[in-house]
PDB file of C-alpha atoms in Angstrom:
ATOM      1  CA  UNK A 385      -5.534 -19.166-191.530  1.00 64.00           C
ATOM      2  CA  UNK A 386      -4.578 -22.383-191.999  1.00 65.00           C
ATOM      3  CA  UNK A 387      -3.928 -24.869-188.697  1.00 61.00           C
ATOM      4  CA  UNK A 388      -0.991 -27.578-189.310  1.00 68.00           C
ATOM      5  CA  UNK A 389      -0.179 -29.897-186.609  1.00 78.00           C
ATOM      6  CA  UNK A 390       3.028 -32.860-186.280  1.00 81.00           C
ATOM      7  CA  UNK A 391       1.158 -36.227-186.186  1.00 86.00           C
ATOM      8  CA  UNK A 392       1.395 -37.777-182.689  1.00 86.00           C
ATOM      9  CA  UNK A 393       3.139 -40.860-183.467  1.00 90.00           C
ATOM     10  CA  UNK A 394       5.843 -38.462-185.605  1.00 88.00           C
ATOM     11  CA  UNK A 395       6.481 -36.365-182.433  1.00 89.00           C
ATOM     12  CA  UNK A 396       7.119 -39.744-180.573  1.00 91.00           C
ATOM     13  CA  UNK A 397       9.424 -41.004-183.120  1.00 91.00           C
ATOM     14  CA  UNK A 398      10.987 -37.671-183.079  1.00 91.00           C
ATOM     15  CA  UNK A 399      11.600 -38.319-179.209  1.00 91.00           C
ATOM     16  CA  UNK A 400      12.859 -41.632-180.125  1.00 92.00           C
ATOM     17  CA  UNK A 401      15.323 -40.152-182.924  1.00 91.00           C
ATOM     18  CA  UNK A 402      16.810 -37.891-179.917  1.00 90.00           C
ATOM     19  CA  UNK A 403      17.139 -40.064-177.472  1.00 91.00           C
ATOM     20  CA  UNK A 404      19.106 -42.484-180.371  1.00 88.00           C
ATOM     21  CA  UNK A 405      21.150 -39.491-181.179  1.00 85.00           C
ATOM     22  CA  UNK A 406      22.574 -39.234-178.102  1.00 84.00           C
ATOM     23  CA  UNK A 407      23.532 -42.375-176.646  1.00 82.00           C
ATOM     24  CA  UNK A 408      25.160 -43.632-180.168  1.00 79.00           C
ATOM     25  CA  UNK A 409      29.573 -42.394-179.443  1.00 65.00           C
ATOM     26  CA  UNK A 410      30.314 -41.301-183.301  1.00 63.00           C
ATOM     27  CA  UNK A 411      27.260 -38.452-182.630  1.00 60.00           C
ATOM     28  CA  UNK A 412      27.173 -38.174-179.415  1.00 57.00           C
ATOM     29  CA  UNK A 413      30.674 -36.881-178.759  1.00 67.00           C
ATOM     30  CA  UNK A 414      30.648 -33.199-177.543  1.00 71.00           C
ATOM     31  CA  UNK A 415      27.504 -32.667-178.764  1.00 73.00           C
ATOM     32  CA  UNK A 416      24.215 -31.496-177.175  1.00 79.00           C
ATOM     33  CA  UNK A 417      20.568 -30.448-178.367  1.00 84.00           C
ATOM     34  CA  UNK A 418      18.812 -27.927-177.702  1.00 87.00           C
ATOM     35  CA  UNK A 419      14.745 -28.648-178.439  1.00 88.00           C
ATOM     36  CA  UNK A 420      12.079 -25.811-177.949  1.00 86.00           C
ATOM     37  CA  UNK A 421       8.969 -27.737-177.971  1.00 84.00           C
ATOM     38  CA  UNK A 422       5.454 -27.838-176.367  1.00 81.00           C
ATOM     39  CA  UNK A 423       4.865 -31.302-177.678  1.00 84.00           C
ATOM     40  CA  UNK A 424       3.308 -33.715-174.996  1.00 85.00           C
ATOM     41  CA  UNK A 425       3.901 -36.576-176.890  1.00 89.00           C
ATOM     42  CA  UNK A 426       7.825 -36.353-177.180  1.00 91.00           C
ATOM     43  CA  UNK A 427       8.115 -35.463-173.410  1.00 90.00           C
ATOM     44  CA  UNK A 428       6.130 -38.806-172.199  1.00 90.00           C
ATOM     45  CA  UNK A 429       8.648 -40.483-174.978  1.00 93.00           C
ATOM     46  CA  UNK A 430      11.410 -39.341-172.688  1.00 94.00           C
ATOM     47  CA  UNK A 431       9.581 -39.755-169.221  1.00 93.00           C
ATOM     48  CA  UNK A 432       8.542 -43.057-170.663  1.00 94.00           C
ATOM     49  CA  UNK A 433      12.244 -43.929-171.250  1.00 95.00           C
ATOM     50  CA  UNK A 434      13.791 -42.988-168.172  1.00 96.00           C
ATOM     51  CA  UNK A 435      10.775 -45.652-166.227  1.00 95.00           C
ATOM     52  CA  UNK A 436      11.768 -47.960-169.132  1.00 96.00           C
ATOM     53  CA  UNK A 437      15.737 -47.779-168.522  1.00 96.00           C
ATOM     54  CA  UNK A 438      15.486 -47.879-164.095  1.00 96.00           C
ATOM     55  CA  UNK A 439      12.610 -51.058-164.254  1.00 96.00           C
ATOM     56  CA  UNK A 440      14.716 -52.801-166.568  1.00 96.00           C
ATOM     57  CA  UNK A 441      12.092 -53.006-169.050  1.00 96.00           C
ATOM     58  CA  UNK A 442      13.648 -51.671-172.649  1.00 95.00           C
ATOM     59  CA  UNK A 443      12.456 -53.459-175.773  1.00 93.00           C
ATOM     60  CA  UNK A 444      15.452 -54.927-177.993  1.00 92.00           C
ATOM     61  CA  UNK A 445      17.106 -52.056-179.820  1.00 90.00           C
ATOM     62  CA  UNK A 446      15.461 -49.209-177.005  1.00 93.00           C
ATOM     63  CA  UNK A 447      18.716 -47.016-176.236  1.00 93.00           C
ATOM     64  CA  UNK A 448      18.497 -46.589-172.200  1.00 95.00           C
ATOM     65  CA  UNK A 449      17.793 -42.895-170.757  1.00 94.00           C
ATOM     66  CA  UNK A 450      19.157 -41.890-167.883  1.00 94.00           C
ATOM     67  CA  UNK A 451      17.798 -38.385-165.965  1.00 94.00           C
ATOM     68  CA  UNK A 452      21.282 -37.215-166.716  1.00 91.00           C
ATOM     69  CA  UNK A 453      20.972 -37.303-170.076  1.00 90.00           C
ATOM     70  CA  UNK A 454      18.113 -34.884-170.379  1.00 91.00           C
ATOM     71  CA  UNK A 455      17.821 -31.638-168.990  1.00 92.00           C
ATOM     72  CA  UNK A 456      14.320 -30.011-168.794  1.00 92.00           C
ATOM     73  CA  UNK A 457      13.749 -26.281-168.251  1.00 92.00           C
ATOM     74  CA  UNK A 458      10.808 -23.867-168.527  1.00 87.00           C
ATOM     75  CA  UNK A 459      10.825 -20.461-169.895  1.00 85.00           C
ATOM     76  CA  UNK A 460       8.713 -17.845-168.643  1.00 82.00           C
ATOM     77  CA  UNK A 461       8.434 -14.865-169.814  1.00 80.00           C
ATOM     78  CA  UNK A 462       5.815 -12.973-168.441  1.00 71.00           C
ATOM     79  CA  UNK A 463       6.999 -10.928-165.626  1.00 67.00           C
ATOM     80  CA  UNK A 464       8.594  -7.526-166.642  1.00 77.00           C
ATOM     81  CA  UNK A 465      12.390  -8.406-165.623  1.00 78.00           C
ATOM     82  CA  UNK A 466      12.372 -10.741-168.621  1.00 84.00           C
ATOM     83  CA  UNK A 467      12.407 -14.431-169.071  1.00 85.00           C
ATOM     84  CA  UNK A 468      12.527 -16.290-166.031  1.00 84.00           C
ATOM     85  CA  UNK A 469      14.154 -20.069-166.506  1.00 87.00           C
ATOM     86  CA  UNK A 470      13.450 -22.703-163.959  1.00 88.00           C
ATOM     87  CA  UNK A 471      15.363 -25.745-164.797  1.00 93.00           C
ATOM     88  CA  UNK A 472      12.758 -28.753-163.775  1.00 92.00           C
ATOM     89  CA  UNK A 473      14.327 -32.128-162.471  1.00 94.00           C
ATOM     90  CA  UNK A 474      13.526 -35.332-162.524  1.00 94.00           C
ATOM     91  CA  UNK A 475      13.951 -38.710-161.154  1.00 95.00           C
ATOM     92  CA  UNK A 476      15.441 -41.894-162.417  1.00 95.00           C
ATOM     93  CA  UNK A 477      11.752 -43.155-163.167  1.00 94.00           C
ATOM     94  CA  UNK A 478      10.527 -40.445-165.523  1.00 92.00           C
ATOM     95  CA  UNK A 479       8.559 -38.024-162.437  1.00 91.00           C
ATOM     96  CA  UNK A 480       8.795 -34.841-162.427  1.00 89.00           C
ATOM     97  CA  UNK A 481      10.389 -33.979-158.606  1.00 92.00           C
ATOM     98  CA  UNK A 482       9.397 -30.188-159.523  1.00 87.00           C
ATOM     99  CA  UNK A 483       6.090 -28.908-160.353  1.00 82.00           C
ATOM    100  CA  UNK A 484       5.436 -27.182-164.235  1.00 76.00           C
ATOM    101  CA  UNK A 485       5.320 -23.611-163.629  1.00 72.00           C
ATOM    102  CA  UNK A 486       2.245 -22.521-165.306  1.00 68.00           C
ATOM    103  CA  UNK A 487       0.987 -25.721-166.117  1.00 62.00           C
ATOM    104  CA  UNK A 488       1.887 -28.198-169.510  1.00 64.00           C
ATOM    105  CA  UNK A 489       0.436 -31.562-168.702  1.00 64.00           C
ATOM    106  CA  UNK A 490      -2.915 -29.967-166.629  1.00 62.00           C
ATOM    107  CA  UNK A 491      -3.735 -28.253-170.109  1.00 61.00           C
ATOM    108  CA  UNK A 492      -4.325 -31.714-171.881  1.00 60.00           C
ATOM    109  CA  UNK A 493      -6.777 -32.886-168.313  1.00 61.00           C
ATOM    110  CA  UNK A 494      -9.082 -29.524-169.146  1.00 65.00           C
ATOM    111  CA  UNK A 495      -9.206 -30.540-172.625  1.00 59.00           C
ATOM    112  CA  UNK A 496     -10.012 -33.743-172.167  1.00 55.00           C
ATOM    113  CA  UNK A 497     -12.784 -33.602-169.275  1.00 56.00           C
TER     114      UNK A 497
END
């Protein structure tokens, strides 16, 4: 079996191409994504943006991100009436207000330590 894995700095820029996407009118109009993904690396793109946008601190040429402008929901599907979706919000600076059902970002502490 062969292993294949998105670069890290492609997943970001894939974050970055989504976040363009939408804020641009001629694409943006009536128009929404829908992104299954379990890539760390494009969520901290977005939570990045959102602290970017409310601290005033976007580079030239960064489109702003507003909490509004993402949605972020879990799917679980391990109980036996079927997949379970918790719809996870967050604040204007990129935190999570609800806790990751199951985990996401504690899977990349236990690797690391």
């Amino acid at each position: 079996m062969l292993f294949r894995s998105v670069h890290p700095k492609f997943q970001v820029e894939l974050g970055e191409l989504f976040i363009h996407a939408i804020k641009h009118e001629r694409i943006a109009q009536n128009t929404v994504f829908i992104l299954e993904t379990h890539s760390e690396y494009m969520m901290l793109r977005f939570l990045r943006r959102l602290y970017a946008t409310e601290n005033k601190e976007l580079n030239l040429g960064e489109d702003p991100l507003y909490p509004d402008d993402l949605g972020v929901y879990y799917v679980n599907t391990d109980n036996d009436e079927g997949a379970k979706i918790t719809h996870l919000r967050l604040t204007e600076e990129g935190e999570f207000i609800d806790r990751w059902p199951q985990g996401f970002f504690p899977e990349r502490k236990k690797e690391l330590y």
